[in-house]
């Protein structure tokens, strides 16, 4: 089985979010970048397939040279090779078009992408990629078993879960639950040394169009101080929730 | 060229989000001076949508669509958009809508903006405000394609009644064979889901163990709320990961979010930032959550929560 895992290069979850150039650009100064957590769940499952059932795992990112440390980390975690499509990730559609091209050229059986990135939260790349390639698609996937070309998966739905059957080729939107939290790995020294020798191929982008543009960013308005209520005066709390906040 | 809205239903009954997206579609249609057509799939009473400003309903009844399937549903909505000549299509942010929207965007050749929280700030270019960085910021996004697909964030616009006579038209689109087949659905039916809830009661490590979860459930029950939890609680296996709220879990945009025994890590706060009112109950007055909260009680959850439940019961009895 040939697996492609799409890796988004995103600010660390603890990052303070700031903007520059008149709130039109994300301010990258002092920001640490990581593998998008939803992608990491997918990558971990892909490496499980490689180790338990036999598979090759390639990782891919659409972006400039600054994303290479993130791809190297994915290699250190156990991916076999990396591809960087050398173009900025301008919008979800343009990224999906580039990834669809890699998917088709690489003859992959399974493509795993996080259900959304934690920066732009568009949640569109896996579905658009499936739509562009006519592959089967399962979003919010929390369990994935593959036997030959038969697939049994569980996806999270509002208020529960759903078990589905499908077949390869397949795109999944990965998220928390796809692997146990304890199965997530930290790169060890051997992995880091090996990653240096693994191929990282830079490919030219195809001509792709964008459909959306970020005009400007805005931070939520600062909020007022908390109103503290004594644990001995919960009548006041109920009253505040009713008359002031109007939520009960 | 009416605005098209997909109004989700479940076992014949519209979901709450259906009325919210219909209300939003009506407001956009008013900006544009046009009408609202809803696409309704296997719902029992499509005329209900008239209450929220829908003027025309394409009513699909087909057993092939009894179980949700993203590809088939996207195909049906695409045909409806073509039928109506719709340039703007609205869906919700439910798990199902987020599943079908990117497939629909490809079929419609439409730019897609998800997690939209307000009416367009500009109609040309079509610009909407959406959340980004898991609610740590917003971005204004303009869509350049001729057809626009908008995914409205749940609880961001509200349900607004505008009584209209809805013309209900039977509609029989072609339904392709789809590649993903549902084997079983496992749903907790008697509980309010996080996606639908006006109030969410969430517990953290301060609850000390899964055996104490009854406190959270009892408080949720008296408020008609959904239950949720912090990341450590789901990582420890006290609660299923479907209840984990935060940057890598579910976002919550409730009217009231009650955090019990949660210190308020930045990743958790990001996930609940879109909630309107936040109440925090924690023993540690230095917990970062108090800085993000509207109301706070510094105290032991094991004493405060049972007392609060009694007060709420009394309040409910008085206001029944």
XYZ file of C-alpha atoms in Angstrom:
568
model
C 0.000 0.000 0.000
C 1.256 3.440 -0.934
C 0.265 6.153 1.540
C 0.588 9.902 1.142
C 0.265 12.010 4.295
C -0.375 15.725 3.807
C 1.485 17.819 6.349
C 0.544 21.368 7.247
C 3.246 23.544 8.783
C 1.389 25.461 11.508
C 2.138 27.664 14.543
C 2.553 25.713 17.781
C -0.700 25.401 19.727
C 0.650 27.688 22.480
C 1.525 30.493 20.029
C 0.311 34.002 20.647
C -1.355 35.162 17.459
C -0.363 38.575 16.090
C -0.610 40.298 12.740
C 1.539 42.752 10.820
C 1.353 45.041 7.789
C -1.890 46.659 8.847
C -3.368 43.353 10.059
C -3.051 41.803 6.599
C -0.286 39.277 7.358
C 0.269 36.723 10.105
C 3.236 37.838 12.193
C 5.673 34.911 12.224
C 8.238 36.504 14.553
C 8.969 34.316 17.553
C 6.534 31.631 16.388
C 7.522 27.966 16.634
C 6.129 25.751 13.909
C 4.901 22.192 14.280
C 3.223 19.443 12.282
C -0.514 20.242 12.297
C -1.871 18.059 15.162
C -4.641 16.536 13.012
C -1.989 15.574 10.428
C 0.169 14.058 13.153
C -2.626 11.678 14.168
C -2.826 10.659 10.495
C 0.936 10.287 10.132
C 1.078 8.098 13.234
C -1.625 5.820 11.811
C 0.213 5.687 8.450
C 3.410 4.586 10.201
C 1.376 1.935 12.023
C 0.276 0.558 8.620
C 3.900 0.599 7.462
C 5.128 -1.303 10.514
C 2.249 -3.771 10.917
C 0.924 -4.397 7.407
C 3.636 -3.177 5.072
C 3.255 0.179 3.363
C 5.352 3.046 2.110
C 4.657 6.435 3.621
C 5.424 9.666 1.786
C 4.712 13.037 3.306
C 3.907 16.153 1.310
C 3.642 19.838 2.012
C 2.731 22.748 -0.228
C 4.930 25.644 0.803
C 8.261 27.439 0.715
C 11.651 26.237 2.045
C 10.676 27.336 5.575
C 8.436 24.246 5.886
C 11.297 21.769 5.392
C 12.136 21.365 9.118
C 8.516 20.240 9.613
C 8.855 17.702 6.786
C 12.180 16.499 8.274
C 10.392 15.965 11.578
C 7.815 13.802 9.772
C 10.704 11.805 8.275
C 12.261 11.459 11.735
C 8.961 10.059 12.996
C 9.133 7.291 10.369
C 7.943 8.503 6.956
C 10.026 7.168 4.056
C 10.319 10.228 1.875
C 9.093 13.783 1.631
C 7.827 15.995 -1.150
C 7.634 19.758 -1.015
C 5.571 21.457 -3.698
C 7.448 24.686 -4.078
C 4.742 27.322 -3.913
C 3.124 29.293 -1.111
C -0.100 27.815 0.284
C -2.399 30.614 -0.872
C -5.798 29.077 -0.181
C -7.381 25.696 0.481
C -8.422 25.176 -3.124
C -4.984 25.938 -4.572
C -3.381 23.578 -2.024
C -5.907 20.835 -2.864
C -5.091 21.231 -6.574
C -1.345 20.824 -5.929
C -1.954 17.820 -3.674
C -4.316 16.244 -6.216
C -1.504 16.434 -8.763
C 0.935 14.704 -6.387
C -1.738 12.099 -5.592
C -2.374 11.292 -9.273
C 1.316 11.233 -10.259
C 2.296 9.080 -7.305
C -0.379 6.434 -7.802
C -1.236 6.423 -4.099
C -3.803 4.091 -2.542
C -4.490 6.166 0.540
C -4.134 9.866 1.231
C -4.366 11.092 4.808
C -4.821 14.764 5.629
C -5.851 16.351 8.902
C -9.549 17.258 8.952
C -8.434 20.889 9.296
C -5.300 22.871 10.027
C -5.157 24.731 13.328
C -4.183 28.012 11.630
C -6.802 28.758 8.977
C -9.259 26.023 10.086
C -10.682 25.890 6.563
C -11.437 22.168 6.778
C -11.565 21.982 3.012
C -8.347 20.424 1.734
C -9.109 16.699 2.282
C -12.629 16.945 0.809
C -11.552 19.087 -2.145
C -8.670 16.714 -2.827
C -11.126 13.801 -2.884
C -13.490 15.767 -5.110
C -10.721 16.677 -7.565
C -9.443 13.098 -7.836
C -12.783 11.303 -7.526
C -11.393 9.167 -4.694
C -13.627 7.962 -1.870
C -13.633 10.276 1.132
C -14.194 9.862 4.856
C -13.996 12.930 7.067
C -13.453 13.181 10.839
C -12.036 9.667 10.772
C -11.379 8.111 14.206
C -10.689 4.511 13.216
C -9.271 3.048 10.010
C -8.714 -0.605 9.109
C -7.645 -1.772 5.670
C -7.674 -5.306 4.282
C -6.531 -5.440 0.653
C -8.586 -2.697 -0.953
C -11.456 -3.026 1.538
C -11.742 -0.304 4.134
C -13.669 -0.232 7.376
C -13.651 3.091 9.160
C -15.395 4.970 11.927
C -16.099 8.650 11.656
C -17.193 11.034 14.352
C -20.607 12.624 13.860
C -22.428 15.166 16.014
C -23.353 13.263 19.159
C -21.903 9.897 18.201
C -20.079 7.886 15.605
C -20.756 6.062 12.391
C -19.153 2.912 10.985
C -18.648 2.924 7.222
C -17.293 0.626 4.503
C -15.508 1.783 1.404
C -12.601 0.906 -0.846
C -9.260 2.288 -1.948
C -8.279 4.724 -3.377
C -9.364 6.779 -0.436
C -8.818 10.177 1.159
C -9.410 10.546 4.866
C -9.717 13.620 7.070
C -7.844 12.563 10.220
C -8.399 13.849 13.728
C -7.906 13.065 17.390
C -9.047 9.529 18.120
C -7.518 7.965 14.999
C -4.640 6.817 17.219
C -4.245 6.791 20.966
C -2.590 9.878 22.364
C 0.036 7.590 23.912
C 0.950 6.296 20.433
C 2.132 9.732 19.273
C 5.897 9.719 19.047
C 8.692 12.126 19.744
C 11.559 11.865 17.235
C 14.548 10.034 18.746
C 18.199 10.600 17.837
C 18.280 7.628 15.463
C 15.165 8.887 13.684
C 16.628 12.381 13.385
C 19.922 11.019 11.968
C 18.070 8.783 9.501
C 15.788 11.621 8.444
C 18.807 13.537 7.151
C 19.482 10.770 4.660
C 15.902 10.272 3.507
C 14.895 11.900 0.215
C 13.172 15.272 0.322
C 12.124 16.084 -3.220
C 11.230 19.590 -4.274
C 8.722 19.613 -7.104
C 7.518 22.508 -9.202
C 3.886 23.512 -8.741
C 1.297 23.074 -11.449
C -0.654 26.102 -12.536
C -3.423 26.434 -9.967
C -5.998 29.068 -9.213
C -7.077 30.551 -5.911
C -10.689 31.147 -5.036
C -10.403 33.031 -1.765
C -8.205 35.819 -0.423
C -7.704 36.921 3.163
C -8.350 40.652 3.144
C -7.460 41.311 6.766
C -7.198 39.783 10.200
C -8.702 40.915 13.456
C -8.220 39.847 17.057
C -11.192 39.377 19.360
C -11.969 42.433 21.443
C -10.368 42.370 24.895
C -12.874 41.395 27.540
C -13.632 42.925 30.875
C -12.585 41.547 34.235
C -14.240 38.464 35.670
C -17.077 38.931 38.155
C -16.228 36.723 41.111
C -19.062 35.334 43.182
C -18.555 33.834 46.617
C -19.271 30.091 46.857
C -21.527 31.032 49.782
C -23.670 33.263 47.624
C -24.692 31.131 44.655
C -28.114 32.786 44.591
C -26.294 35.842 43.303
C -24.622 33.752 40.591
C -27.950 32.347 39.414
C -29.375 35.869 39.473
C -26.459 37.252 37.402
C -26.757 34.470 34.839
C -30.472 35.191 34.559
C -30.724 38.986 34.666
C -27.308 40.245 33.513
C -25.976 37.560 31.158
C -29.487 36.396 30.159
C -28.301 32.860 29.489
C -30.621 30.934 31.806
C -31.068 33.524 -8.751
C -32.260 32.934 -5.223
C -29.939 32.168 -2.322
C -29.891 28.389 -1.785
C -29.722 26.984 1.739
C -29.277 23.360 2.736
C -31.567 22.691 5.710
C -30.417 19.585 7.549
C -32.818 17.154 9.102
C -32.489 13.968 11.051
C -35.093 11.230 10.967
C -37.565 13.591 9.375
C -37.078 16.476 11.817
C -35.098 19.623 11.060
C -31.994 20.175 13.163
C -31.733 23.453 15.056
C -28.985 24.587 12.663
C -31.428 24.316 9.741
C -33.422 27.248 11.139
C -30.267 29.247 11.815
C -28.886 28.810 8.272
C -32.342 29.612 6.860
C -32.434 32.831 8.939
C -28.943 33.728 7.702
C -29.855 32.967 4.077
C -32.914 35.233 4.429
C -30.734 38.088 5.729
C -28.268 37.706 2.808
C -31.154 37.529 0.351
C -32.483 40.802 1.814
C -29.066 42.415 1.234
C -29.175 41.215 -2.375
C -32.868 41.862 -2.961
C -33.634 38.248 -3.798
C -35.480 35.229 -2.439
C -34.460 32.106 -0.483
C -34.824 28.553 -1.727
C -34.173 25.701 0.677
C -33.140 22.213 -0.300
C -34.768 19.813 2.135
C -33.979 16.109 2.201
C -36.435 13.633 3.723
C -37.919 16.081 6.211
C -41.544 15.597 7.214
C -42.813 19.167 7.247
C -40.971 21.407 4.745
C -43.530 24.201 5.108
C -41.981 24.884 8.568
C -39.091 26.603 6.805
C -41.422 29.457 5.850
C -41.244 30.582 9.493
C -37.612 31.584 8.886
C -38.048 33.454 5.631
C -37.711 30.628 3.105
C -39.918 31.314 0.073
C -39.446 28.084 -1.861
C -38.515 24.561 -0.780
C -37.127 21.918 -3.104
C -38.468 18.920 -1.253
C -36.546 15.692 -1.858
C -37.983 12.414 -0.605
C -35.839 9.430 -1.483
C -34.960 6.375 0.576
C -31.485 6.357 -1.034
C -30.820 9.469 1.063
C -32.154 8.073 4.349
C -28.626 7.805 5.688
C -26.367 10.814 5.278
C -23.774 10.399 2.554
C -21.523 13.359 1.772
C -21.029 12.619 -1.915
C -24.694 11.969 -2.716
C -25.895 14.937 -0.704
C -23.322 17.230 -2.345
C -24.514 16.021 -5.752
C -28.147 16.722 -4.869
C -27.393 20.228 -3.552
C -25.309 20.981 -6.646
C -28.235 20.061 -8.896
C -30.573 22.210 -6.827
C -28.182 25.180 -7.130
C -28.110 24.732 -10.917
C -31.903 24.435 -11.030
C -32.328 27.695 -9.092
C -29.398 29.499 -10.731
C -28.106 30.196 -7.218
C -24.862 32.113 -6.918
C -24.762 31.843 -3.130
C -25.160 28.550 -1.302
C -25.329 28.343 2.499
C -24.594 25.326 4.688
C -24.055 24.963 8.445
C -20.992 23.909 10.434
C -22.394 20.575 11.574
C -20.121 17.543 11.135
C -22.238 16.499 8.139
C -22.136 19.905 6.457
C -18.394 20.191 6.978
C -18.085 16.762 5.385
C -20.085 17.560 2.277
C -19.116 21.242 1.760
C -15.654 20.723 0.172
C -17.096 18.095 -2.198
C -19.935 20.468 -3.029
C -17.462 23.332 -3.583
C -15.682 21.253 -6.240
C -18.985 20.337 -7.939
C -20.241 23.933 -7.839
C -16.817 25.318 -8.823
C -17.403 27.613 -5.869
C -14.979 29.234 -3.456
C -15.801 28.052 0.054
C -15.541 30.041 3.274
C -16.102 27.943 6.395
C -16.704 29.039 10.014
C -18.367 32.271 8.914
C -19.687 34.299 11.840
C -21.506 37.274 10.316
C -23.308 38.632 7.291
C -21.091 39.690 4.367
C -19.200 42.923 5.037
C -19.147 43.552 1.301
C -21.119 42.057 -1.577
C -18.648 42.916 -4.329
C -16.125 41.474 -3.842
C -18.128 39.079 -1.685
C -16.393 39.298 1.700
C -17.247 37.472 4.906
C -15.776 37.364 8.409
C -14.710 33.931 9.605
C -12.842 32.582 12.593
C -9.222 31.522 12.250
C -6.443 30.235 14.488
C -9.074 28.248 16.378
C -10.981 31.312 17.522
C -7.852 33.228 18.524
C -8.576 35.603 15.610
C -10.922 36.385 12.741
C -10.151 36.856 9.097
C -12.107 38.630 6.438
C -12.113 36.455 3.368
C -13.230 37.483 -0.077
C -14.426 34.844 -2.516
C -13.591 35.467 -6.168
C -15.558 32.709 -7.914
C -18.900 33.367 -9.528
C -20.644 30.956 -7.128
C -19.950 31.303 -3.404
C -20.308 28.611 -0.759
C -20.671 29.830 2.832
C -20.428 27.573 5.886
C -22.079 29.380 8.797
C -20.588 28.810 12.231
C -23.165 27.336 14.631
C -24.812 29.751 17.099
C -23.115 32.748 15.449
C -26.148 34.333 13.772
C -29.067 33.022 15.802
C -32.507 31.876 14.732
C -34.684 34.726 13.481
C -38.325 34.234 12.672
C -39.737 35.957 9.607
C -43.057 34.423 8.670
C -43.275 33.697 4.948
C -45.456 31.411 2.886
C -43.075 28.734 1.622
C -43.953 27.135 -1.698
C -43.048 23.446 -1.409
C -42.050 21.793 -4.672
C -41.374 18.086 -5.011
C -37.880 17.650 -6.378
C -36.353 14.441 -7.728
C -32.652 14.905 -8.484
C -30.441 12.145 -9.829
C -28.615 10.329 -7.032
C -25.309 8.720 -7.993
C -23.992 5.536 -6.485
C -21.618 6.621 -3.777
C -18.437 4.956 -2.667
C -18.920 5.096 1.100
C -21.579 2.900 2.696
C -22.870 3.341 6.217
C -22.844 0.104 8.208
C -24.124 1.416 11.524
C -24.763 4.622 13.433
C -24.078 4.774 17.131
C -25.648 7.886 18.603
C -26.310 8.939 22.164
C -29.884 9.962 21.479
C -31.095 11.139 24.857
C -28.338 13.688 25.372
C -27.924 17.207 24.023
C -24.976 17.284 21.592
C -22.204 19.863 21.874
C -23.002 21.053 18.348
C -26.628 21.826 19.174
C -26.285 22.990 22.759
C -27.022 26.495 24.021
C -25.244 25.598 27.251
C -22.208 23.345 27.653
C -20.967 22.052 31.012
C -17.371 20.929 30.844
C -15.185 19.141 33.363
C -11.435 18.945 33.822
C -8.879 17.138 35.891
C -10.217 18.924 38.969
C -12.969 16.293 38.984
C -10.263 13.859 40.144
C -11.658 10.770 38.419
C -14.313 9.413 36.037
C -16.348 8.210 39.018
C -17.145 11.843 39.830
C -18.549 12.654 36.397
C -22.086 12.490 37.773
C -21.538 16.047 39.066
C -21.043 17.335 35.524
C -23.976 15.322 34.212
C -26.302 16.463 36.982
C -25.438 20.114 36.386
C -25.903 19.618 32.633
C -29.244 17.949 33.184
C -30.711 20.749 35.244
C -29.626 23.252 32.562
C -30.564 21.121 29.535
C -26.902 21.354 28.574
C -24.398 19.167 26.736
C -21.379 17.764 28.562
C -17.776 18.236 27.467
C -14.290 17.857 28.870
C -10.725 19.126 28.688
C -7.934 17.351 26.790
C -6.298 15.634 29.800
C -9.659 14.124 30.744
C -10.129 12.564 27.305
C -6.449 11.550 27.101
C -6.829 9.749 30.441
C -9.854 7.946 29.029
C -12.305 9.334 31.599
C -14.471 10.625 28.750
C -14.681 9.844 25.009
C -12.604 12.098 22.736
C -15.837 13.270 21.081
C -16.372 15.372 24.219
C -12.907 16.946 24.170
C -13.148 20.679 23.675
C -10.157 22.686 22.511
C -7.729 23.321 19.707
C -7.391 19.675 18.712
C -10.885 18.789 19.872
C -14.237 20.376 19.249
C -14.824 24.108 19.130
C -17.711 25.313 21.298
C -19.807 28.349 20.443
C -22.431 28.103 23.185
C -24.360 30.901 24.851
C -23.039 29.719 28.219
C -19.920 27.620 28.777
C -19.377 26.344 32.312
C -15.884 25.067 33.095
C -15.544 22.989 36.242
C -12.052 22.125 37.461
C -10.383 23.256 34.227
C -7.345 25.506 34.647
C -7.623 27.024 31.164
C -4.651 26.103 28.997
C -4.314 28.318 25.915
C -5.394 25.416 23.654
C -8.577 24.929 25.683
C -9.403 28.640 25.723
C -9.011 28.776 21.936
C -11.632 26.070 21.572
C -14.249 27.860 23.677
C -13.478 31.458 22.773
C -16.521 31.746 20.521
C -18.848 31.071 23.469
C -20.698 34.153 24.600
C -20.642 33.815 28.404
C -18.088 31.800 30.383
C -18.469 30.678 33.980
C -15.493 29.116 35.727
C -15.538 27.071 38.934
C -12.067 26.283 40.235
C -10.274 25.975 43.571
C -7.203 27.816 42.318
C -7.754 31.594 42.177
C -4.649 31.849 39.961
C -6.084 29.531 37.268
C -5.629 31.291 33.896
C -9.257 30.555 33.052
C -10.417 33.292 35.444
C -8.803 35.869 33.134
C -10.907 34.618 30.222
C -14.139 34.159 32.197
C -17.132 36.439 32.660
C -18.155 34.896 35.978
C -16.081 32.911 38.415
C -16.454 31.002 41.643
C -13.272 30.204 43.545
C -14.182 27.063 45.395
C -14.216 23.300 45.565
C -16.261 21.798 42.721
C -17.445 19.019 45.029
C -19.143 21.618 47.227
C -19.992 24.357 44.722
C -21.562 22.214 41.989
C -24.101 20.346 44.176
C -25.081 23.635 45.824
C -25.410 25.312 42.420
C -27.593 22.455 41.185
C -29.964 23.009 44.128
C -30.083 26.763 43.477
C -30.786 26.168 39.776
C -33.556 23.697 40.588
C -35.143 26.261 42.872
C -34.762 28.930 40.168
C -36.373 26.660 37.602
C -39.272 25.812 39.934
C -39.845 29.524 40.517
C -39.655 30.437 36.832
C -41.517 27.429 35.443
